[in-house]
PDB file of N, CA and C in Angstrom:
ATOM      1  N   UNK Y  20      77.623 -21.134 -46.673  1.00 62.00           N
ATOM      2  CA  UNK Y  20      78.075 -20.656 -45.385  1.00 62.00           C
ATOM      3  C   UNK Y  20      77.938 -19.155 -45.442  1.00 62.00           C
ATOM      4  N   UNK Y  21      77.514 -18.563 -44.279  1.00 63.00           N
ATOM      5  CA  UNK Y  21      77.391 -17.074 -44.181  1.00 63.00           C
ATOM      6  C   UNK Y  21      78.618 -16.496 -43.547  1.00 63.00           C
ATOM      7  N   UNK Y  22      79.165 -15.436 -44.096  1.00 66.00           N
ATOM      8  CA  UNK Y  22      80.372 -14.784 -43.463  1.00 66.00           C
ATOM      9  C   UNK Y  22      80.085 -14.428 -42.010  1.00 66.00           C
ATOM     10  N   UNK Y  23      81.084 -14.547 -41.159  1.00 70.00           N
ATOM     11  CA  UNK Y  23      80.948 -14.273 -39.710  1.00 70.00           C
ATOM     12  C   UNK Y  23      80.424 -12.821 -39.458  1.00 70.00           C
ATOM     13  N   UNK Y  24      80.883 -11.797 -40.161  1.00 68.00           N
ATOM     14  CA  UNK Y  24      80.507 -10.406 -39.879  1.00 68.00           C
ATOM     15  C   UNK Y  24      79.023 -10.224 -40.089  1.00 68.00           C
ATOM     16  N   UNK Y  25      78.403 -10.932 -41.014  1.00 69.00           N
ATOM     17  CA  UNK Y  25      76.973 -10.743 -41.273  1.00 69.00           C
ATOM     18  C   UNK Y  25      76.060 -11.145 -40.130  1.00 69.00           C
ATOM     19  N   UNK Y  26      76.622 -11.932 -39.238  1.00 72.00           N
ATOM     20  CA  UNK Y  26      75.876 -12.328 -38.071  1.00 72.00           C
ATOM     21  C   UNK Y  26      75.712 -11.116 -37.116  1.00 72.00           C
ATOM     22  N   UNK Y  27      76.634 -10.149 -37.149  1.00 74.00           N
ATOM     23  CA  UNK Y  27      76.655  -9.034 -36.241  1.00 74.00           C
ATOM     24  C   UNK Y  27      76.359  -7.671 -36.871  1.00 74.00           C
ATOM     25  N   UNK Y  28      76.307  -7.626 -38.177  1.00 72.00           N
ATOM     26  CA  UNK Y  28      76.048  -6.376 -38.908  1.00 72.00           C
ATOM     27  C   UNK Y  28      74.681  -5.882 -38.601  1.00 72.00           C
ATOM     28  N   UNK Y  29      74.539  -4.610 -38.335  1.00 75.00           N
ATOM     29  CA  UNK Y  29      73.254  -3.986 -38.062  1.00 75.00           C
ATOM     30  C   UNK Y  29      73.157  -2.697 -38.885  1.00 75.00           C
ATOM     31  N   UNK Y  30      71.987  -2.260 -39.244  1.00 75.00           N
ATOM     32  CA  UNK Y  30      71.893  -0.927 -39.960  1.00 75.00           C
ATOM     33  C   UNK Y  30      72.287   0.133 -39.016  1.00 75.00           C
ATOM     34  N   UNK Y  31      72.945   1.174 -39.635  1.00 73.00           N
ATOM     35  CA  UNK Y  31      73.294   2.332 -38.822  1.00 73.00           C
ATOM     36  C   UNK Y  31      72.110   3.031 -38.223  1.00 73.00           C
ATOM     37  N   UNK Y  32      72.247   3.471 -36.972  1.00 76.00           N
ATOM     38  CA  UNK Y  32      71.139   4.185 -36.325  1.00 76.00           C
ATOM     39  C   UNK Y  32      70.941   5.511 -36.897  1.00 76.00           C
ATOM     40  N   UNK Y  33      69.711   5.951 -37.024  1.00 76.00           N
ATOM     41  CA  UNK Y  33      69.380   7.287 -37.568  1.00 76.00           C
ATOM     42  C   UNK Y  33      69.516   8.213 -36.384  1.00 76.00           C
ATOM     43  N   UNK Y  34      70.295   9.322 -36.581  1.00 73.00           N
ATOM     44  CA  UNK Y  34      70.457  10.316 -35.543  1.00 73.00           C
ATOM     45  C   UNK Y  34      69.628  11.526 -35.960  1.00 73.00           C
ATOM     46  N   UNK Y  35      68.888  12.019 -34.972  1.00 77.00           N
ATOM     47  CA  UNK Y  35      68.161  13.296 -35.189  1.00 77.00           C
ATOM     48  C   UNK Y  35      69.029  14.394 -34.644  1.00 77.00           C
ATOM     49  N   UNK Y  36      69.500  15.247 -35.555  1.00 75.00           N
ATOM     50  CA  UNK Y  36      70.351  16.299 -35.083  1.00 75.00           C
ATOM     51  C   UNK Y  36      69.912  17.669 -35.736  1.00 75.00           C
ATOM     52  N   UNK Y  37      70.139  18.688 -34.984  1.00 80.00           N
ATOM     53  CA  UNK Y  37      69.893  19.994 -35.508  1.00 80.00           C
ATOM     54  C   UNK Y  37      71.200  20.782 -35.498  1.00 80.00           C
ATOM     55  N   UNK Y  38      71.507  21.437 -36.531  1.00 82.00           N
ATOM     56  CA  UNK Y  38      72.734  22.150 -36.642  1.00 82.00           C
ATOM     57  C   UNK Y  38      72.526  23.557 -36.218  1.00 82.00           C
ATOM     58  N   UNK Y  39      73.380  24.108 -35.349  1.00 88.00           N
ATOM     59  CA  UNK Y  39      73.170  25.422 -34.773  1.00 88.00           C
ATOM     60  C   UNK Y  39      73.678  26.513 -35.791  1.00 88.00           C
ATOM     61  N   UNK Y  40      74.084  26.101 -36.932  1.00 89.00           N
ATOM     62  CA  UNK Y  40      74.521  27.054 -37.986  1.00 89.00           C
ATOM     63  C   UNK Y  40      73.949  26.753 -39.331  1.00 89.00           C
ATOM     64  N   UNK Y  41      73.991  27.688 -40.245  1.00 90.00           N
ATOM     65  CA  UNK Y  41      73.521  27.509 -41.593  1.00 90.00           C
ATOM     66  C   UNK Y  41      74.598  28.048 -42.563  1.00 90.00           C
ATOM     67  N   UNK Y  42      74.524  27.570 -43.775  1.00 90.00           N
ATOM     68  CA  UNK Y  42      75.467  27.970 -44.792  1.00 90.00           C
ATOM     69  C   UNK Y  42      75.010  29.296 -45.420  1.00 90.00           C
ATOM     70  N   UNK Y  43      75.866  30.276 -45.463  1.00 90.00           N
ATOM     71  CA  UNK Y  43      75.545  31.567 -46.094  1.00 90.00           C
ATOM     72  C   UNK Y  43      76.297  31.573 -47.383  1.00 90.00           C
ATOM     73  N   UNK Y  44      75.617  31.388 -48.488  1.00 89.00           N
ATOM     74  CA  UNK Y  44      76.229  31.349 -49.854  1.00 89.00           C
ATOM     75  C   UNK Y  44      76.847  32.662 -50.266  1.00 89.00           C
ATOM     76  N   UNK Y  45      76.353  33.815 -49.784  1.00 91.00           N
ATOM     77  CA  UNK Y  45      76.913  35.076 -50.102  1.00 91.00           C
ATOM     78  C   UNK Y  45      78.300  35.209 -49.491  1.00 91.00           C
ATOM     79  N   UNK Y  46      78.424  34.790 -48.238  1.00 88.00           N
ATOM     80  CA  UNK Y  46      79.699  34.855 -47.556  1.00 88.00           C
ATOM     81  C   UNK Y  46      80.548  33.630 -47.695  1.00 88.00           C
ATOM     82  N   UNK Y  47      79.973  32.590 -48.251  1.00 88.00           N
ATOM     83  CA  UNK Y  47      80.553  31.271 -48.449  1.00 88.00           C
ATOM     84  C   UNK Y  47      81.182  30.661 -47.205  1.00 88.00           C
ATOM     85  N   UNK Y  48      80.423  30.734 -46.085  1.00 89.00           N
ATOM     86  CA  UNK Y  48      80.806  30.058 -44.881  1.00 89.00           C
ATOM     87  C   UNK Y  48      79.611  29.871 -44.005  1.00 89.00           C
ATOM     88  N   UNK Y  49      79.821  29.110 -42.932  1.00 88.00           N
ATOM     89  CA  UNK Y  49      78.668  28.778 -42.027  1.00 88.00           C
ATOM     90  C   UNK Y  49      78.580  29.895 -40.999  1.00 88.00           C
ATOM     91  N   UNK Y  50      77.335  30.307 -40.780  1.00 92.00           N
ATOM     92  CA  UNK Y  50      77.096  31.374 -39.809  1.00 92.00           C
ATOM     93  C   UNK Y  50      75.979  30.892 -38.791  1.00 92.00           C
ATOM     94  N   UNK Y  51      76.107  31.402 -37.630  1.00 93.00           N
ATOM     95  CA  UNK Y  51      75.107  31.172 -36.573  1.00 93.00           C
ATOM     96  C   UNK Y  51      73.865  31.926 -36.887  1.00 93.00           C
ATOM     97  N   UNK Y  52      72.784  31.600 -36.165  1.00 91.00           N
ATOM     98  CA  UNK Y  52      71.487  32.291 -36.426  1.00 91.00           C
ATOM     99  C   UNK Y  52      71.507  33.785 -36.233  1.00 91.00           C
ATOM    100  N   UNK Y  53      72.479  34.244 -35.352  1.00 94.00           N
ATOM    101  CA  UNK Y  53      72.586  35.692 -35.146  1.00 94.00           C
ATOM    102  C   UNK Y  53      73.502  36.401 -36.156  1.00 94.00           C
ATOM    103  N   UNK Y  54      74.082  35.622 -37.117  1.00 92.00           N
ATOM    104  CA  UNK Y  54      74.918  36.202 -38.199  1.00 92.00           C
ATOM    105  C   UNK Y  54      76.371  36.106 -37.979  1.00 92.00           C
ATOM    106  N   UNK Y  55      76.779  35.686 -36.705  1.00 93.00           N
ATOM    107  CA  UNK Y  55      78.197  35.573 -36.477  1.00 93.00           C
ATOM    108  C   UNK Y  55      78.781  34.375 -37.196  1.00 93.00           C
ATOM    109  N   UNK Y  56      80.043  34.356 -37.520  1.00 92.00           N
ATOM    110  CA  UNK Y  56      80.713  33.222 -38.200  1.00 92.00           C
ATOM    111  C   UNK Y  56      80.801  32.065 -37.212  1.00 92.00           C
ATOM    112  N   UNK Y  57      80.293  30.916 -37.631  1.00 89.00           N
ATOM    113  CA  UNK Y  57      80.249  29.740 -36.792  1.00 89.00           C
ATOM    114  C   UNK Y  57      81.583  29.261 -36.321  1.00 89.00           C
ATOM    115  N   UNK Y  58      82.604  29.350 -37.134  1.00 86.00           N
ATOM    116  CA  UNK Y  58      83.939  28.876 -36.739  1.00 86.00           C
ATOM    117  C   UNK Y  58      84.582  29.799 -35.674  1.00 86.00           C
ATOM    118  N   UNK Y  59      84.017  30.982 -35.454  1.00 90.00           N
ATOM    119  CA  UNK Y  59      84.633  31.846 -34.438  1.00 90.00           C
ATOM    120  C   UNK Y  59      83.938  31.608 -33.039  1.00 90.00           C
ATOM    121  N   UNK Y  60      82.964  30.794 -32.963  1.00 89.00           N
ATOM    122  CA  UNK Y  60      82.334  30.478 -31.698  1.00 89.00           C
ATOM    123  C   UNK Y  60      83.009  29.371 -31.009  1.00 89.00           C
ATOM    124  N   UNK Y  61      83.856  29.643 -29.968  1.00 89.00           N
ATOM    125  CA  UNK Y  61      84.629  28.685 -29.259  1.00 89.00           C
ATOM    126  C   UNK Y  61      83.880  27.558 -28.650  1.00 89.00           C
ATOM    127  N   UNK Y  62      82.731  27.865 -28.055  1.00 89.00           N
ATOM    128  CA  UNK Y  62      81.898  26.798 -27.465  1.00 89.00           C
ATOM    129  C   UNK Y  62      81.380  25.836 -28.491  1.00 89.00           C
ATOM    130  N   UNK Y  63      80.989  26.337 -29.609  1.00 86.00           N
ATOM    131  CA  UNK Y  63      80.507  25.517 -30.739  1.00 86.00           C
ATOM    132  C   UNK Y  63      81.641  24.567 -31.201  1.00 86.00           C
ATOM    133  N   UNK Y  64      82.823  25.161 -31.387  1.00 84.00           N
ATOM    134  CA  UNK Y  64      83.980  24.385 -31.862  1.00 84.00           C
ATOM    135  C   UNK Y  64      84.362  23.367 -30.816  1.00 84.00           C
ATOM    136  N   UNK Y  65      84.257  23.641 -29.550  1.00 83.00           N
ATOM    137  CA  UNK Y  65      84.579  22.690 -28.526  1.00 83.00           C
ATOM    138  C   UNK Y  65      83.568  21.541 -28.559  1.00 83.00           C
ATOM    139  N   UNK Y  66      82.343  21.814 -28.730  1.00 83.00           N
ATOM    140  CA  UNK Y  66      81.331  20.790 -28.750  1.00 83.00           C
ATOM    141  C   UNK Y  66      81.276  19.975 -30.031  1.00 83.00           C
ATOM    142  N   UNK Y  67      81.421  20.629 -31.185  1.00 79.00           N
ATOM    143  CA  UNK Y  67      81.333  19.903 -32.464  1.00 79.00           C
ATOM    144  C   UNK Y  67      82.656  19.556 -33.063  1.00 79.00           C
ATOM    145  N   UNK Y  68      83.668  20.307 -32.745  1.00 73.00           N
ATOM    146  CA  UNK Y  68      85.033  20.035 -33.289  1.00 73.00           C
ATOM    147  C   UNK Y  68      85.237  20.716 -34.573  1.00 73.00           C
ATOM    148  N   UNK Y  69      84.224  20.865 -35.423  1.00 65.00           N
ATOM    149  CA  UNK Y  69      84.324  21.489 -36.754  1.00 65.00           C
ATOM    150  C   UNK Y  69      82.931  21.787 -37.308  1.00 65.00           C
ATOM    151  N   UNK Y  70      82.884  22.648 -38.256  1.00 59.00           N
ATOM    152  CA  UNK Y  70      81.658  22.916 -38.967  1.00 59.00           C
ATOM    153  C   UNK Y  70      81.765  22.485 -40.349  1.00 59.00           C
ATOM    154  N   UNK Y  71      81.045  21.516 -40.776  1.00 61.00           N
ATOM    155  CA  UNK Y  71      81.103  21.002 -42.129  1.00 61.00           C
ATOM    156  C   UNK Y  71      80.252  21.802 -43.049  1.00 61.00           C
ATOM    157  N   UNK Y  72      80.798  22.257 -44.113  1.00 56.00           N
ATOM    158  CA  UNK Y  72      80.053  22.969 -45.114  1.00 56.00           C
ATOM    159  C   UNK Y  72      79.101  22.062 -45.824  1.00 56.00           C
ATOM    160  N   UNK Y  73      77.912  22.492 -46.133  1.00 55.00           N
ATOM    161  CA  UNK Y  73      76.989  21.719 -46.994  1.00 55.00           C
ATOM    162  C   UNK Y  73      76.959  22.184 -48.408  1.00 55.00           C
ATOM    163  N   UNK Y  74      77.854  23.067 -48.724  1.00 55.00           N
ATOM    164  CA  UNK Y  74      77.866  23.712 -50.070  1.00 55.00           C
ATOM    165  C   UNK Y  74      78.474  22.780 -51.096  1.00 55.00           C
ATOM    166  N   UNK Y  75      79.420  21.963 -50.682  1.00 55.00           N
ATOM    167  CA  UNK Y  75      80.115  21.070 -51.691  1.00 55.00           C
ATOM    168  C   UNK Y  75      80.523  19.871 -51.012  1.00 55.00           C
ATOM    169  N   UNK Y  76      81.757  19.517 -51.147  1.00 55.00           N
ATOM    170  CA  UNK Y  76      82.353  18.286 -50.596  1.00 55.00           C
ATOM    171  C   UNK Y  76      82.293  18.290 -49.127  1.00 55.00           C
ATOM    172  N   UNK Y  77      81.945  17.186 -48.494  1.00 54.00           N
ATOM    173  CA  UNK Y  77      81.918  17.079 -47.033  1.00 54.00           C
ATOM    174  C   UNK Y  77      83.323  16.981 -46.420  1.00 54.00           C
ATOM    175  N   UNK Y  78      84.363  17.057 -47.273  1.00 55.00           N
ATOM    176  CA  UNK Y  78      85.747  17.008 -46.717  1.00 55.00           C
ATOM    177  C   UNK Y  78      86.303  18.436 -46.512  1.00 55.00           C
ATOM    178  N   UNK Y  79      85.587  19.486 -46.885  1.00 52.00           N
ATOM    179  CA  UNK Y  79      86.072  20.813 -46.651  1.00 52.00           C
ATOM    180  C   UNK Y  79      85.464  21.368 -45.433  1.00 52.00           C
ATOM    181  N   UNK Y  80      86.221  21.996 -44.615  1.00 56.00           N
ATOM    182  CA  UNK Y  80      85.783  22.562 -43.367  1.00 56.00           C
ATOM    183  C   UNK Y  80      86.049  24.060 -43.248  1.00 56.00           C
ATOM    184  N   UNK Y  81      85.211  24.733 -42.548  1.00 55.00           N
ATOM    185  CA  UNK Y  81      85.437  26.173 -42.278  1.00 55.00           C
ATOM    186  C   UNK Y  81      86.384  26.314 -41.101  1.00 55.00           C
ATOM    187  N   UNK Y  82      87.488  26.913 -41.343  1.00 48.00           N
ATOM    188  CA  UNK Y  82      88.514  27.052 -40.215  1.00 48.00           C
ATOM    189  C   UNK Y  82      88.285  28.379 -39.528  1.00 48.00           C
TER     190      UNK Y  82
END
């Protein structure tokens, strides 16, 4: 017998996303393309909610 959930399980959809910021290892935070700190951009924070650092653990955020 097959478990009920396996009838409805589907692979996660692949999302194509581009991040408007990059990690600056010298400053150890995410910056926008123009050099400003990503966390200080109110419109970006409103749209994304947070900027996740790619330097280490995905649970640490730039405040």
